[in-house]
mmCIF file of C-alpha atoms and ligand atoms in Angstrom:
data_model
loop_
_atom_site.group_PDB
_atom_site.id
_atom_site.type_symbol
_atom_site.label_atom_id
_atom_site.label_comp_id
_atom_site.label_asym_id
_atom_site.label_seq_id
_atom_site.Cartn_x
_atom_site.Cartn_y
_atom_site.Cartn_z
ATOM 1 C CA UNK A 1 -144.128 13.574 -34.405
ATOM 2 C CA UNK A 2 -146.027 16.292 -36.739
ATOM 3 C CA UNK A 3 -142.817 18.766 -36.114
ATOM 4 C CA UNK A 4 -140.798 19.003 -39.049
ATOM 5 C CA UNK A 5 -137.343 18.303 -37.657
ATOM 6 C CA UNK A 6 -134.418 18.860 -39.213
ATOM 7 C CA UNK A 7 -131.679 15.935 -38.857
ATOM 8 C CA UNK A 8 -128.873 17.754 -38.760
ATOM 9 C CA UNK A 9 -130.456 20.923 -36.959
ATOM 10 C CA UNK A 10 -129.130 21.968 -33.678
ATOM 11 C CA UNK A 11 -133.100 20.928 -32.260
ATOM 12 C CA UNK A 12 -132.868 17.817 -33.314
ATOM 13 C CA UNK A 13 -128.678 17.238 -32.118
ATOM 14 C CA UNK A 14 -129.994 18.287 -28.441
ATOM 15 C CA UNK A 15 -133.101 15.820 -28.464
ATOM 16 C CA UNK A 16 -130.879 12.993 -29.597
ATOM 17 C CA UNK A 17 -128.617 13.970 -26.954
ATOM 18 C CA UNK A 18 -131.858 13.885 -24.372
ATOM 19 C CA UNK A 19 -132.751 10.438 -26.003
ATOM 20 C CA UNK A 20 -129.176 8.963 -24.671
ATOM 21 C CA UNK A 21 -129.193 10.707 -21.553
ATOM 22 C CA UNK A 22 -132.763 9.199 -20.567
ATOM 23 C CA UNK A 23 -131.799 5.859 -22.145
ATOM 24 C CA UNK A 24 -128.727 5.299 -19.792
ATOM 25 C CA UNK A 25 -131.179 6.922 -16.569
ATOM 26 C CA UNK A 26 -133.355 4.100 -17.202
ATOM 27 C CA UNK A 27 -130.608 1.547 -17.714
ATOM 28 C CA UNK A 28 -128.696 2.938 -14.961
ATOM 29 C CA UNK A 29 -125.679 2.698 -16.982
ATOM 30 C CA UNK A 30 -124.540 6.777 -16.550
ATOM 31 C CA UNK A 31 -121.036 5.757 -15.010
ATOM 32 C CA UNK A 32 -119.556 3.293 -17.471
ATOM 33 C CA UNK A 33 -122.206 2.589 -20.326
ATOM 34 C CA UNK A 34 -123.006 4.874 -23.694
ATOM 35 C CA UNK A 35 -126.152 4.350 -24.942
ATOM 36 C CA UNK A 36 -126.344 4.017 -29.123
ATOM 37 C CA UNK A 37 -129.495 4.617 -30.994
ATOM 38 C CA UNK A 38 -129.995 2.612 -34.719
ATOM 39 C CA UNK A 39 -132.679 2.916 -37.042
ATOM 40 C CA UNK A 40 -134.980 -0.105 -37.408
ATOM 41 C CA UNK A 41 -136.798 -2.897 -35.727
ATOM 42 C CA UNK A 42 -135.642 -4.688 -32.735
ATOM 43 C CA UNK A 43 -134.011 -7.117 -34.510
ATOM 44 C CA UNK A 44 -131.779 -4.719 -36.060
ATOM 45 C CA UNK A 45 -130.208 -4.337 -32.915
ATOM 46 C CA UNK A 46 -129.434 -8.001 -31.579
ATOM 47 C CA UNK A 47 -128.070 -8.403 -34.893
ATOM 48 C CA UNK A 48 -125.944 -5.001 -34.572
ATOM 49 C CA UNK A 49 -124.858 -5.566 -31.002
ATOM 50 C CA UNK A 50 -123.816 -9.244 -31.500
ATOM 51 C CA UNK A 51 -122.151 -8.269 -34.781
ATOM 52 C CA UNK A 52 -119.909 -5.302 -32.848
ATOM 53 C CA UNK A 53 -119.253 -7.225 -29.830
ATOM 54 C CA UNK A 54 -118.510 -10.808 -31.064
ATOM 55 C CA UNK A 55 -115.231 -10.885 -32.537
ATOM 56 C CA UNK A 56 -114.006 -13.427 -35.357
ATOM 57 C CA UNK A 57 -112.435 -15.129 -32.698
ATOM 58 C CA UNK A 58 -114.581 -14.767 -29.823
ATOM 59 C CA UNK A 59 -117.335 -17.888 -29.204
ATOM 60 C CA UNK A 60 -121.237 -16.577 -28.156
ATOM 61 C CA UNK A 61 -123.426 -18.832 -25.909
ATOM 62 C CA UNK A 62 -126.901 -18.332 -25.955
ATOM 63 C CA UNK A 63 -129.051 -19.575 -23.065
ATOM 64 C CA UNK A 64 -132.755 -20.439 -25.355
ATOM 65 C CA UNK A 65 -135.833 -20.834 -23.959
ATOM 66 C CA UNK A 66 -137.984 -19.665 -27.031
ATOM 67 C CA UNK A 67 -138.059 -17.820 -30.245
ATOM 68 C CA UNK A 68 -136.075 -14.728 -29.421
ATOM 69 C CA UNK A 69 -133.218 -16.880 -27.780
ATOM 70 C CA UNK A 70 -133.627 -19.030 -31.242
ATOM 71 C CA UNK A 71 -133.403 -15.795 -33.172
ATOM 72 C CA UNK A 72 -130.370 -14.525 -31.527
ATOM 73 C CA UNK A 73 -128.059 -18.441 -32.372
ATOM 74 C CA UNK A 74 -129.456 -17.421 -36.279
ATOM 75 C CA UNK A 75 -127.859 -14.128 -36.256
ATOM 76 C CA UNK A 76 -124.509 -15.424 -34.860
ATOM 77 C CA UNK A 77 -124.679 -18.051 -37.301
ATOM 78 C CA UNK A 78 -125.736 -15.923 -40.326
ATOM 79 C CA UNK A 79 -122.732 -13.396 -38.955
ATOM 80 C CA UNK A 80 -120.443 -16.550 -39.337
ATOM 81 C CA UNK A 81 -119.726 -16.134 -35.286
ATOM 82 C CA UNK A 82 -118.850 -19.033 -33.217
ATOM 83 C CA UNK A 83 -121.870 -19.662 -31.465
ATOM 84 C CA UNK A 84 -123.248 -22.640 -28.953
ATOM 85 C CA UNK A 85 -126.897 -23.180 -27.513
ATOM 86 C CA UNK A 86 -127.984 -24.288 -23.921
ATOM 87 C CA UNK A 87 -131.495 -24.916 -24.347
ATOM 88 C CA UNK A 88 -134.713 -24.984 -21.887
ATOM 89 C CA UNK A 89 -138.100 -25.971 -22.830
ATOM 90 C CA UNK A 90 -140.670 -22.835 -23.482
ATOM 91 C CA UNK A 91 -142.292 -22.743 -20.216
ATOM 92 C CA UNK A 92 -138.754 -22.863 -18.470
ATOM 93 C CA UNK A 93 -136.409 -20.581 -17.674
ATOM 94 C CA UNK A 94 -132.925 -20.542 -17.618
ATOM 95 C CA UNK A 95 -131.219 -22.497 -15.414
ATOM 96 C CA UNK A 96 -127.795 -20.251 -13.842
ATOM 97 C CA UNK A 97 -126.311 -23.629 -12.391
ATOM 98 C CA UNK A 98 -126.188 -25.387 -15.955
ATOM 99 C CA UNK A 99 -124.875 -21.978 -17.069
ATOM 100 C CA UNK A 100 -122.054 -21.870 -14.082
ATOM 101 C CA UNK A 101 -120.942 -25.603 -15.005
ATOM 102 C CA UNK A 102 -121.181 -24.522 -19.147
ATOM 103 C CA UNK A 103 -118.436 -21.600 -18.346
ATOM 104 C CA UNK A 104 -116.361 -23.416 -15.788
ATOM 105 C CA UNK A 105 -116.037 -26.412 -18.478
ATOM 106 C CA UNK A 106 -115.847 -24.513 -21.875
ATOM 107 C CA UNK A 107 -113.303 -22.039 -21.094
ATOM 108 C CA UNK A 108 -112.990 -20.387 -25.053
ATOM 109 C CA UNK A 109 -117.017 -18.932 -24.512
ATOM 110 C CA UNK A 110 -116.311 -15.198 -24.758
ATOM 111 C CA UNK A 111 -119.686 -13.968 -24.361
ATOM 112 C CA UNK A 112 -122.985 -15.277 -23.255
ATOM 113 C CA UNK A 113 -126.315 -14.117 -24.547
ATOM 114 C CA UNK A 114 -129.974 -14.000 -22.956
ATOM 115 C CA UNK A 115 -133.809 -13.033 -23.459
ATOM 116 C CA UNK A 116 -134.963 -11.234 -20.252
ATOM 117 C CA UNK A 117 -138.341 -11.578 -20.786
ATOM 118 C CA UNK A 118 -138.994 -14.625 -23.261
ATOM 119 C CA UNK A 119 -141.948 -12.624 -25.519
ATOM 120 C CA UNK A 120 -142.516 -16.114 -27.056
ATOM 121 C CA UNK A 121 -144.393 -17.223 -23.903
ATOM 122 C CA UNK A 122 -144.288 -14.333 -20.969
ATOM 123 C CA UNK A 123 -141.672 -15.795 -19.493
ATOM 124 C CA UNK A 124 -139.204 -14.447 -16.766
ATOM 125 C CA UNK A 125 -135.785 -15.425 -17.311
ATOM 126 C CA UNK A 126 -133.221 -14.466 -13.830
ATOM 127 C CA UNK A 127 -131.474 -12.085 -14.718
ATOM 128 C CA UNK A 128 -129.664 -11.294 -12.162
ATOM 129 C CA UNK A 129 -128.734 -14.766 -11.282
ATOM 130 C CA UNK A 130 -127.446 -15.363 -14.632
ATOM 131 C CA UNK A 131 -125.616 -12.046 -14.810
ATOM 132 C CA UNK A 132 -123.913 -13.249 -11.354
ATOM 133 C CA UNK A 133 -122.482 -16.346 -12.522
ATOM 134 C CA UNK A 134 -121.265 -14.410 -16.291
ATOM 135 C CA UNK A 135 -119.596 -11.824 -13.978
ATOM 136 C CA UNK A 136 -118.033 -14.106 -12.025
ATOM 137 C CA UNK A 137 -116.534 -16.547 -14.800
ATOM 138 C CA UNK A 138 -115.078 -12.774 -16.115
ATOM 139 C CA UNK A 139 -117.392 -13.405 -18.963
ATOM 140 C CA UNK A 140 -119.352 -10.318 -21.339
ATOM 141 C CA UNK A 141 -123.127 -10.778 -20.940
ATOM 142 C CA UNK A 142 -125.416 -9.319 -23.939
ATOM 143 C CA UNK A 143 -129.150 -8.853 -22.683
ATOM 144 C CA UNK A 144 -131.833 -8.666 -25.316
ATOM 145 C CA UNK A 145 -133.845 -6.633 -23.016
ATOM 146 C CA UNK A 146 -136.848 -5.857 -25.964
ATOM 147 C CA UNK A 147 -140.379 -6.529 -23.846
ATOM 148 C CA UNK A 148 -138.901 -5.909 -20.172
ATOM 149 C CA UNK A 149 -136.479 -2.624 -20.962
ATOM 150 C CA UNK A 150 -138.470 0.115 -19.003
ATOM 151 C CA UNK A 151 -140.557 -1.933 -16.637
ATOM 152 C CA UNK A 152 -138.648 -4.602 -15.021
ATOM 153 C CA UNK A 153 -135.874 -3.850 -12.826
ATOM 154 C CA UNK A 154 -132.376 -3.994 -15.009
ATOM 155 C CA UNK A 155 -129.344 -2.146 -13.926
ATOM 156 C CA UNK A 156 -126.401 -2.246 -16.267
ATOM 157 C CA UNK A 157 -123.904 -1.277 -14.112
ATOM 158 C CA UNK A 158 -124.542 -3.249 -11.039
ATOM 159 C CA UNK A 159 -125.579 -6.816 -13.394
ATOM 160 C CA UNK A 160 -122.244 -6.144 -14.833
ATOM 161 C CA UNK A 161 -124.104 -6.114 -18.372
ATOM 162 C CA UNK A 162 -121.580 -5.899 -21.589
ATOM 163 C CA UNK A 163 -125.053 -4.932 -23.832
ATOM 164 C CA UNK A 164 -128.708 -4.112 -23.384
ATOM 165 C CA UNK A 165 -130.511 -4.380 -26.442
ATOM 166 C CA UNK A 166 -134.332 -2.774 -26.300
ATOM 167 C CA UNK A 167 -136.655 -1.167 -29.199
ATOM 168 C CA UNK A 168 -139.128 1.898 -28.695
ATOM 169 C CA UNK A 169 -142.239 -0.096 -29.097
ATOM 170 C CA UNK A 170 -142.581 -2.393 -26.074
ATOM 171 C CA UNK A 171 -142.504 -1.211 -22.267
ATOM 172 C CA UNK A 172 -141.340 2.184 -23.423
ATOM 173 C CA UNK A 173 -144.749 2.758 -25.545
ATOM 174 C CA UNK A 174 -143.365 4.321 -28.243
ATOM 175 C CA UNK A 175 -143.611 4.423 -32.064
ATOM 176 C CA UNK A 176 -141.976 1.133 -33.803
ATOM 177 C CA UNK A 177 -138.708 2.414 -35.658
ATOM 178 C CA UNK A 178 -135.727 3.281 -33.742
ATOM 179 C CA UNK A 179 -134.100 0.438 -31.360
ATOM 180 C CA UNK A 180 -130.770 0.860 -29.560
ATOM 181 C CA UNK A 181 -128.199 -0.614 -27.058
ATOM 182 C CA UNK A 182 -126.426 0.418 -23.806
ATOM 183 C CA UNK A 183 -122.701 -0.690 -23.786
ATOM 184 C CA UNK A 184 -120.166 -0.814 -21.589
ATOM 185 C CA UNK A 185 -117.979 1.620 -22.944
ATOM 186 C CA UNK A 186 -114.440 -0.679 -22.345
ATOM 187 C CA UNK A 187 -116.023 -2.762 -24.629
ATOM 188 C CA UNK A 188 -117.221 -0.972 -27.326
ATOM 189 C CA UNK A 189 -113.974 0.854 -27.368
ATOM 190 C CA UNK A 190 -112.533 -2.459 -28.069
ATOM 191 C CA UNK A 191 -114.778 -3.375 -30.831
ATOM 192 C CA UNK A 192 -113.604 -0.537 -33.655
ATOM 193 C CA UNK A 193 -113.296 -2.188 -36.828
ATOM 194 C CA UNK A 194 -114.949 -5.515 -35.772
ATOM 195 C CA UNK A 195 -118.540 -5.258 -37.588
ATOM 196 C CA UNK A 196 -118.552 -6.722 -40.683
ATOM 197 C CA UNK A 197 -121.480 -4.638 -41.594
ATOM 198 C CA UNK A 198 -121.120 -1.079 -42.214
ATOM 199 C CA UNK A 199 -124.801 -0.289 -41.384
ATOM 200 C CA UNK A 200 -124.799 -2.099 -38.286
ATOM 201 C CA UNK A 201 -121.170 -1.081 -36.743
ATOM 202 C CA UNK A 202 -122.515 0.237 -33.446
ATOM 203 C CA UNK A 203 -118.791 1.877 -32.449
ATOM 204 C CA UNK A 204 -118.852 3.768 -35.809
ATOM 205 C CA UNK A 205 -122.352 5.103 -34.920
ATOM 206 C CA UNK A 206 -121.198 5.959 -31.794
ATOM 207 C CA UNK A 207 -118.008 7.997 -32.927
ATOM 208 C CA UNK A 208 -120.419 9.427 -35.343
ATOM 209 C CA UNK A 209 -122.727 10.941 -31.980
ATOM 210 C CA UNK A 210 -119.615 11.828 -30.089
ATOM 211 C CA UNK A 211 -118.013 13.970 -32.650
ATOM 212 C CA UNK A 212 -121.266 15.849 -33.907
ATOM 213 C CA UNK A 213 -124.296 14.455 -31.844
ATOM 214 C CA UNK A 214 -125.772 13.535 -34.711
ATOM 215 C CA UNK A 215 -126.878 10.367 -36.707
ATOM 216 C CA UNK A 216 -124.519 8.859 -39.154
ATOM 217 C CA UNK A 217 -127.326 7.718 -41.688
ATOM 218 C CA UNK A 218 -130.760 9.667 -41.770
ATOM 219 C CA UNK A 219 -132.462 8.967 -38.135
ATOM 220 C CA UNK A 220 -136.323 8.675 -38.252
ATOM 221 C CA UNK A 221 -136.719 12.237 -37.263
ATOM 222 C CA UNK A 222 -140.428 11.714 -35.722
ATOM 223 C CA UNK A 223 -140.079 8.298 -34.528
ATOM 224 C CA UNK A 224 -137.201 9.901 -32.354
ATOM 225 C CA UNK A 225 -138.791 12.412 -31.309
ATOM 226 C CA UNK A 226 -141.885 10.099 -30.415
ATOM 227 C CA UNK A 227 -139.402 8.683 -28.170
ATOM 228 C CA UNK A 228 -138.102 11.293 -26.399
ATOM 229 C CA UNK A 229 -141.433 11.926 -25.556
ATOM 230 C CA UNK A 230 -142.482 8.572 -24.548
ATOM 231 C CA UNK A 231 -139.439 8.386 -22.437
ATOM 232 C CA UNK A 232 -140.315 12.101 -20.711
ATOM 233 C CA UNK A 233 -143.878 10.230 -20.015
ATOM 234 C CA UNK A 234 -142.061 7.555 -18.497
ATOM 235 C CA UNK A 235 -140.628 9.669 -15.886
ATOM 236 C CA UNK A 236 -143.719 11.462 -15.479
ATOM 237 C CA UNK A 237 -145.323 8.269 -14.495
ATOM 238 C CA UNK A 238 -142.645 7.599 -11.784
ATOM 239 C CA UNK A 239 -140.079 5.493 -13.732
ATOM 240 C CA UNK A 240 -140.123 1.443 -14.903
ATOM 241 C CA UNK A 241 -140.652 0.713 -11.191
ATOM 242 C CA UNK A 242 -144.272 2.481 -11.063
ATOM 243 C CA UNK A 243 -144.907 1.502 -14.686
ATOM 244 C CA UNK A 244 -144.575 -2.453 -13.951
ATOM 245 C CA UNK A 245 -147.032 -1.839 -11.305
ATOM 246 C CA UNK A 246 -149.633 -1.065 -13.663
ATOM 247 C CA UNK A 247 -148.537 -3.953 -15.969
ATOM 248 C CA UNK A 248 -148.824 -6.154 -13.210
ATOM 249 C CA UNK A 249 -152.539 -5.207 -12.472
ATOM 250 C CA UNK A 250 -153.478 -5.358 -15.866
ATOM 251 C CA UNK A 251 -151.740 -8.958 -15.879
ATOM 252 C CA UNK A 252 -153.542 -9.685 -12.671
ATOM 253 C CA UNK A 253 -157.103 -8.711 -13.853
ATOM 254 C CA UNK A 254 -156.375 -10.211 -17.295
ATOM 255 C CA UNK A 255 -155.212 -13.629 -15.478
ATOM 256 C CA UNK A 256 -157.656 -13.694 -13.331
ATOM 257 C CA UNK A 257 -160.441 -13.089 -15.392
ATOM 258 C CA UNK A 258 -159.430 -15.706 -18.028
ATOM 259 C CA UNK A 259 -159.143 -18.368 -15.368
ATOM 260 C CA UNK A 260 -162.468 -17.364 -14.019
ATOM 261 C CA UNK A 261 -164.073 -18.059 -18.048
ATOM 262 C CA UNK A 262 -162.204 -21.594 -18.292
ATOM 263 C CA UNK A 263 -158.922 -20.753 -19.851
ATOM 264 C CA UNK A 264 -156.107 -22.038 -18.737
ATOM 265 C CA UNK A 265 -152.477 -20.055 -18.643
ATOM 266 C CA UNK A 266 -149.947 -21.858 -20.071
ATOM 267 C CA UNK A 267 -146.833 -20.426 -17.601
ATOM 268 C CA UNK A 268 -146.416 -21.663 -13.941
ATOM 269 C CA UNK A 269 -146.831 -17.829 -11.910
ATOM 270 C CA UNK A 270 -143.732 -18.357 -11.202
ATOM 271 C CA UNK A 271 -142.020 -17.745 -13.914
ATOM 272 C CA UNK A 272 -144.670 -15.181 -15.273
ATOM 273 C CA UNK A 273 -143.482 -12.026 -16.391
ATOM 274 C CA UNK A 274 -146.017 -9.222 -16.088
ATOM 275 C CA UNK A 275 -145.691 -8.135 -19.779
ATOM 276 C CA UNK A 276 -147.714 -10.851 -22.073
ATOM 277 C CA UNK A 277 -149.801 -13.515 -21.144
ATOM 278 C CA UNK A 278 -149.975 -17.080 -23.049
ATOM 279 C CA UNK A 279 -153.567 -18.927 -22.854
ATOM 280 C CA UNK A 280 -153.982 -22.712 -24.431
ATOM 281 C CA UNK A 281 -156.495 -22.605 -26.611
ATOM 282 C CA UNK A 282 -159.863 -24.456 -25.587
ATOM 283 C CA UNK A 283 -160.392 -27.707 -26.895
ATOM 284 C CA UNK A 284 -164.312 -27.383 -27.776
ATOM 285 C CA UNK A 285 -164.791 -28.493 -31.018
ATOM 286 C CA UNK A 286 -166.534 -25.179 -31.521
ATOM 287 C CA UNK A 287 -163.589 -23.167 -30.600
ATOM 288 C CA UNK A 288 -161.923 -21.406 -33.601
ATOM 289 C CA UNK A 289 -158.853 -19.150 -33.232
ATOM 290 C CA UNK A 290 -159.308 -17.227 -36.320
ATOM 291 C CA UNK A 291 -162.977 -15.963 -35.977
ATOM 292 C CA UNK A 292 -162.125 -15.506 -32.074
ATOM 293 C CA UNK A 293 -159.714 -13.565 -33.246
ATOM 294 C CA UNK A 294 -161.884 -11.747 -35.292
ATOM 295 C CA UNK A 295 -164.605 -11.086 -32.932
ATOM 296 C CA UNK A 296 -163.070 -9.717 -30.602
ATOM 297 C CA UNK A 297 -161.236 -7.156 -33.113
ATOM 298 C CA UNK A 298 -164.417 -6.231 -34.527
ATOM 299 C CA UNK A 299 -165.428 -5.207 -30.284
ATOM 300 C CA UNK A 300 -161.840 -3.109 -30.482
ATOM 301 C CA UNK A 301 -159.092 -5.676 -29.158
ATOM 302 C CA UNK A 302 -156.859 -6.706 -31.061
ATOM 303 C CA UNK A 303 -154.746 -10.055 -29.383
ATOM 304 C CA UNK A 304 -152.136 -12.004 -30.315
ATOM 305 C CA UNK A 305 -151.395 -15.956 -31.804
ATOM 306 C CA UNK A 306 -149.151 -18.054 -30.195
ATOM 307 C CA UNK A 307 -145.872 -18.524 -31.329
ATOM 308 C CA UNK A 308 -144.955 -21.847 -29.404
ATOM 309 C CA UNK A 309 -144.151 -24.881 -31.352
ATOM 310 C CA UNK A 310 -145.398 -27.052 -28.681
ATOM 311 C CA UNK A 311 -148.760 -25.880 -27.601
ATOM 312 C CA UNK A 312 -151.910 -24.810 -28.965
ATOM 313 C CA UNK A 313 -152.302 -21.174 -27.295
ATOM 314 C CA UNK A 314 -152.479 -17.633 -28.147
ATOM 315 C CA UNK A 315 -151.251 -14.371 -26.218
ATOM 316 C CA UNK A 316 -152.878 -11.204 -24.612
ATOM 317 C CA UNK A 317 -150.165 -8.392 -23.965
ATOM 318 C CA UNK A 318 -150.514 -6.007 -20.977
ATOM 319 C CA UNK A 319 -147.782 -3.394 -21.874
ATOM 320 C CA UNK A 320 -149.057 -0.755 -23.245
ATOM 321 C CA UNK A 321 -150.690 2.725 -22.602
ATOM 322 C CA UNK A 322 -153.419 0.654 -21.404
ATOM 323 C CA UNK A 323 -155.133 0.026 -17.803
ATOM 324 C CA UNK A 324 -157.519 -1.873 -15.733
ATOM 325 C CA UNK A 325 -160.800 -0.411 -17.392
ATOM 326 C CA UNK A 326 -159.476 -1.557 -20.899
ATOM 327 C CA UNK A 327 -158.987 -5.267 -19.481
ATOM 328 C CA UNK A 328 -162.031 -5.389 -17.786
ATOM 329 C CA UNK A 329 -163.524 -4.661 -21.367
ATOM 330 C CA UNK A 330 -161.374 -7.001 -23.086
ATOM 331 C CA UNK A 331 -162.956 -9.718 -20.477
ATOM 332 C CA UNK A 332 -166.405 -8.943 -20.684
ATOM 333 C CA UNK A 333 -165.703 -8.885 -24.777
ATOM 334 C CA UNK A 334 -164.201 -12.424 -24.262
ATOM 335 C CA UNK A 335 -167.007 -13.799 -22.339
ATOM 336 C CA UNK A 336 -169.317 -12.612 -25.422
ATOM 337 C CA UNK A 337 -167.133 -13.571 -28.354
ATOM 338 C CA UNK A 338 -166.801 -17.367 -26.805
ATOM 339 C CA UNK A 339 -170.791 -17.680 -25.760
ATOM 340 C CA UNK A 340 -171.305 -16.833 -29.739
ATOM 341 C CA UNK A 341 -168.680 -19.478 -31.085
ATOM 342 C CA UNK A 342 -170.488 -21.885 -28.945
ATOM 343 C CA UNK A 343 -173.814 -21.265 -29.921
ATOM 344 C CA UNK A 344 -172.796 -21.014 -33.118
ATOM 345 C CA UNK A 345 -173.721 -17.294 -33.658
ATOM 346 C CA UNK A 346 -171.810 -14.224 -35.219
ATOM 347 C CA UNK A 347 -170.867 -11.283 -33.832
ATOM 348 C CA UNK A 348 -173.421 -8.406 -34.823
ATOM 349 C CA UNK A 349 -171.744 -6.316 -37.543
ATOM 350 C CA UNK A 350 -168.527 -8.578 -37.787
ATOM 351 C CA UNK A 351 -167.230 -8.866 -41.307
ATOM 352 C CA UNK A 352 -166.208 -12.206 -42.199
ATOM 353 C CA UNK A 353 -162.865 -10.389 -42.655
ATOM 354 C CA UNK A 354 -162.544 -7.403 -40.551
ATOM 355 C CA UNK A 355 -160.325 -5.210 -42.503
ATOM 356 C CA UNK A 356 -160.345 -2.202 -39.712
ATOM 357 C CA UNK A 357 -159.698 -2.259 -36.028
ATOM 358 C CA UNK A 358 -160.883 0.379 -34.306
ATOM 359 C CA UNK A 359 -160.079 0.730 -30.707
ATOM 360 C CA UNK A 360 -163.711 1.774 -29.300
ATOM 361 C CA UNK A 361 -162.446 5.656 -28.108
ATOM 362 C CA UNK A 362 -161.689 6.273 -32.152
ATOM 363 C CA UNK A 363 -165.173 4.044 -33.392
ATOM 364 C CA UNK A 364 -167.003 6.124 -31.429
HETATM 365 C C1 LIG B 401 -139.831 -7.661 -30.002
HETATM 366 C C2 LIG B 401 -139.005 -8.011 -29.724
HETATM 367 C C3 LIG B 401 -137.444 -8.242 -30.242
HETATM 368 C C4 LIG B 401 -137.478 -7.794 -31.758
HETATM 369 O O1 LIG B 401 -138.560 -7.933 -32.840
HETATM 370 P P1 LIG B 401 -138.477 -6.808 -34.018
HETATM 371 O O2 LIG B 401 -140.001 -7.458 -34.333
HETATM 372 O O3 LIG B 401 -137.288 -6.984 -34.658
HETATM 373 O O4 LIG B 401 -138.820 -5.033 -33.514
HETATM 374 C C5 LIG B 401 -136.785 -9.302 -29.647
HETATM 375 N N1 LIG B 401 -136.449 -10.015 -28.724
HETATM 376 C C6 LIG B 401 -137.801 -9.857 -28.340
HETATM 377 C C7 LIG B 401 -137.839 -10.436 -26.232
HETATM 378 C C8 LIG B 401 -139.001 -8.672 -28.450
HETATM 379 O O5 LIG B 401 -139.691 -9.170 -27.563
#
């Protein structure tokens, strides 16, 4: 990131080519797919993929069991696309049998969209079974794989996925600022002139890469360089399977330890992904989430508020360049903070409003 890349320079053109090649490899899309990066956060690429691939006469069915499924519905509505939803509670996976019935009874549905790992809760949807149903009905499947890409198993070709959308700052462990879609080449070729937005047109974005190897509009060069580095690190670690095992180890230590401390997990183990864990907030009167959060942050651990509509929860992520020792340290801090809250004590050094959160290594 500290190198001053020229966005139209050959070195950066080579870097972009390495980026798309590596993304295709991770997605198992080397045969029939193309990788199209886009400036922006994850939502940008979800919006761009829907805008580019779903035509005005098409009909999109969104399978939703959390905030990110709902976001795809909102995006399609904004774009003026025909959209319907099949919904499940936030702790229930998408049911492929209901999907089968929906596709059987409504022939007008052309596209199906689903979130692979619903980061709202940490729930893992059965992507393989969903993809089989969609392929059997000959419809197109768009997958928001934001929080699973690079760790959980996904095969764009074998699963016949029309589009896989993700970003660099989740399981790829890079910095935010670039997102991408891995799209079936035939579907993208058929999507010319379809996108109502100029900047979000992934067909045009792809044609520019094809024509010159360059980005259509100014790329965040440092962010792209970081993502290529991160993809090299993923390969060096042993690829998604090995990375996923590390996340599982993280998750297991966290889950066991939190249960031991008396916390209750929100999800059943059968639907739990190793990406992020949701815990119910303790119901004791002395528990106060913002103090819990701030005390942990003072100790170097920044957790995540809950995003569920139904229950008071909080979340702890298991992804990133973190491993067992970090979770052992986290659990020790959770235990300390809970004792402080129970006894009405304050963390030594805890500011009422912590302004800077330093990782322990940086604070040292
Ligand atoms: C993070 C995430 C997104 C995108 O969020 P941004 O804030 O736009 O980066 C979309 N879907 C899922 C499942 C996610 O986890």
